[in-house]
Amino acid sequence: MQDVIKRPWWERYQPVSYKIVSRSGDENAFKDMVQRCNAVGVRIYPDAVFNHMTGSWPSGTPGVGGSSFDSGSENYPGVPYSGFDFNDGNCNSGSGSIESYQDANQVRNCKLSGMNDLNQGSEYVRGMIMGYLNHLIDIGVAGFRVDACKHMWPGDLDVIFNGLNNLNTDYFPAGSRPTIFQEVIDQGGEPVTASQYTGLGRVTEFKYGLSLGSAFRGNNKLTYLSNFGEGWGFLPRAYSLVFVDNHDNQRGNGGGGDQILTFRTPRWYKMATAFTLGWPYGYTRIMSSYNWPQDIQNGHDNNDWIGPPHDSNYNIISPTFGADGACQGDWVCEHRWRQIYNMVMFRKVVHGTDSNDWWDNGNNQIAFCRGNKGFLAINNESYDLKQTLQTCLPEGTYCDVISGNVSGGSCTGKSVTVGSDGTAYIEILTSEDDGVLAIHAQVSLN
């Protein structure tokens, strides 16, 4: 298999060292990116992998950054780690890998997908991890998405996170602490739960995207989304990180199966993302993807390993952009879709408000206000939505941010006229590109 697979995206999830080197560039390139992004208010959260090192690779396989390693003897001189730093002696499974997710000890002390499992209970290992993360903090990152937290003991993570430096005062107020997003795949029915990690930082709520995808695919009614969040058994909103899809489950991995919505189902995807960004639950994350040729066999994509667009030497090809700012070629760049980036602004405008004045047709047409700052309507029926609804906004004309923008004092897409009582005639036709309409206080033409 490894003879066929070349430069998979998941090579970044099998560390050989803690050097900042990947196909995206070296440490100097990373520093330059962080500086430029911070200068314009864009914060960087690296995806930190320290649950494990590599899986089993032939001796002599080179690391991307040039470090040598021997996975069989668990020797990683680039850190350095040796066999003493891994969990083999603490794993109670016969194979050394996780065999039962009903055994919390196996989940946290045995090998995930055959990858050498670090012992975060070791003071030395913790020191190496903290050194790596603190180096990134000193460069200017704002925090971390921590991979595979489910497979580490919360007590060990607590020690590591408490050992992190304050953020770099060149970019952040003195005393600022790194923001932590922990990946914990919890679909229920296992002894390791996402709630065991909420005391340490925000935690991924994987049930969110699964439930939302199921609803928009027609397996549940949108009307039931009126209490979406804690009312569905999700994590408390103060601790949850929510998303429609991520890099794993858009490839059929990491929970969710065929219910997950991706860029391959763009109409549903834009509706679900608009709901996510419009709904007052959790800390939202949006996906930015690249396309790859799928090879579905027996429900599994044999090409799920394919990395980003590249040339014949497997160098990553940078995206190019059209006149509308969207990416061209195989870069999908959902964050550059108008229907998505305009909903990011919607979320900023309505921040601090809750949902109110919920309306639905008893099935798959819904609408709600966000205080007196914003209004969102969704039509996932096979027939048109034509309804006078309460928008909760002041009287005036507003531009729908899904179908267009405000330009030169007019709307490039649909406009909505709100009366003195806050109501407006809302129309979302099945013939339209998008099944969503959204207006907010900052897109008034008055």
mmCIF file with all atom_site columns, C-alpha atoms in Angstrom, residues 273-281 284 340-353 370 373-375 438-442:
data_model
loop_
_atom_site.group_PDB
_atom_site.id
_atom_site.type_symbol
_atom_site.label_atom_id
_atom_site.label_alt_id
_atom_site.label_comp_id
_atom_site.label_asym_id
_atom_site.label_entity_id
_atom_site.label_seq_id
_atom_site.pdbx_PDB_ins_code
_atom_site.Cartn_x
_atom_site.Cartn_y
_atom_site.Cartn_z
_atom_site.occupancy
_atom_site.B_iso_or_equiv
_atom_site.pdbx_formal_charge
_atom_site.auth_seq_id
_atom_site.auth_comp_id
_atom_site.auth_asym_id
_atom_site.auth_atom_id
_atom_site.pdbx_PDB_model_num
ATOM 1  C CA . THR A 1 273 ? -22.944 26.345 7.431  1.00 0.00 ? 273 THR A CA 1
ATOM 2  C CA . ALA A 1 274 ? -25.292 29.342 7.418  1.00 0.00 ? 274 ALA A CA 1
ATOM 3  C CA . PHE A 1 275 ? -27.252 27.748 10.249 1.00 0.00 ? 275 PHE A CA 1
ATOM 4  C CA . THR A 1 276 ? -24.055 27.014 12.186 1.00 0.00 ? 276 THR A CA 1
ATOM 5  C CA . LEU A 1 277 ? -22.778 30.585 11.851 1.00 0.00 ? 277 LEU A CA 1
ATOM 6  C CA . GLY A 1 278 ? -26.215 32.030 12.516 1.00 0.00 ? 278 GLY A CA 1
ATOM 7  C CA . TRP A 1 279 ? -27.066 29.913 15.569 1.00 0.00 ? 279 TRP A CA 1
ATOM 8  C CA . PRO A 1 280 ? -25.899 30.970 19.066 1.00 0.00 ? 280 PRO A CA 1
ATOM 9  C CA . TYR A 1 281 ? -24.307 27.685 20.135 1.00 0.00 ? 281 TYR A CA 1
ATOM 10 C CA . THR A 1 284 ? -17.649 27.867 15.266 1.00 0.00 ? 284 THR A CA 1
ATOM 11 C CA . ILE A 1 340 ? -19.947 31.515 3.966  1.00 0.00 ? 340 ILE A CA 1
ATOM 12 C CA . TYR A 1 341 ? -17.730 34.570 4.458  1.00 0.00 ? 341 TYR A CA 1
ATOM 13 C CA . ASN A 1 342 ? -20.787 36.817 4.627  1.00 0.00 ? 342 ASN A CA 1
ATOM 14 C CA . MET A 1 343 ? -22.202 34.593 7.376  1.00 0.00 ? 343 MET A CA 1
ATOM 15 C CA . VAL A 1 344 ? -18.953 35.043 9.314  1.00 0.00 ? 344 VAL A CA 1
ATOM 16 C CA . MET A 1 345 ? -19.721 38.778 9.298  1.00 0.00 ? 345 MET A CA 1
ATOM 17 C CA . PHE A 1 346 ? -23.325 37.978 10.291 1.00 0.00 ? 346 PHE A CA 1
ATOM 18 C CA . ARG A 1 347 ? -21.996 36.101 13.333 1.00 0.00 ? 347 ARG A CA 1
ATOM 19 C CA . LYS A 1 348 ? -19.806 39.048 14.310 1.00 0.00 ? 348 LYS A CA 1
ATOM 20 C CA . VAL A 1 349 ? -22.698 41.508 14.002 1.00 0.00 ? 349 VAL A CA 1
ATOM 21 C CA . VAL A 1 350 ? -25.116 39.437 16.115 1.00 0.00 ? 350 VAL A CA 1
ATOM 22 C CA . HIS A 1 351 ? -22.524 38.468 18.738 1.00 0.00 ? 351 HIS A CA 1
ATOM 23 C CA . GLY A 1 352 ? -23.925 38.763 22.255 1.00 0.00 ? 352 GLY A CA 1
ATOM 24 C CA . THR A 1 353 ? -27.532 38.069 21.267 1.00 0.00 ? 353 THR A CA 1
ATOM 25 C CA . ARG A 1 370 ? -30.749 37.091 16.672 1.00 0.00 ? 370 ARG A CA 1
ATOM 26 C CA . LYS A 1 373 ? -29.388 42.473 14.995 1.00 0.00 ? 373 LYS A CA 1
ATOM 27 C CA . GLY A 1 374 ? -30.030 39.682 12.492 1.00 0.00 ? 374 GLY A CA 1
ATOM 28 C CA . PHE A 1 375 ? -32.511 37.354 10.796 1.00 0.00 ? 375 PHE A CA 1
ATOM 29 C CA . ALA A 1 438 ? -29.830 36.274 5.848  1.00 0.00 ? 438 ALA A CA 1
ATOM 30 C CA . ILE A 1 439 ? -29.974 39.961 6.736  1.00 0.00 ? 439 ILE A CA 1
ATOM 31 C CA . HIS A 1 440 ? -28.383 41.898 9.578  1.00 0.00 ? 440 HIS A CA 1
ATOM 32 C CA . ALA A 1 441 ? -28.014 45.394 10.971 1.00 0.00 ? 441 ALA A CA 1
ATOM 33 C CA . GLN A 1 442 ? -24.894 46.223 8.953  1.00 0.00 ? 442 GLN A CA 1
#
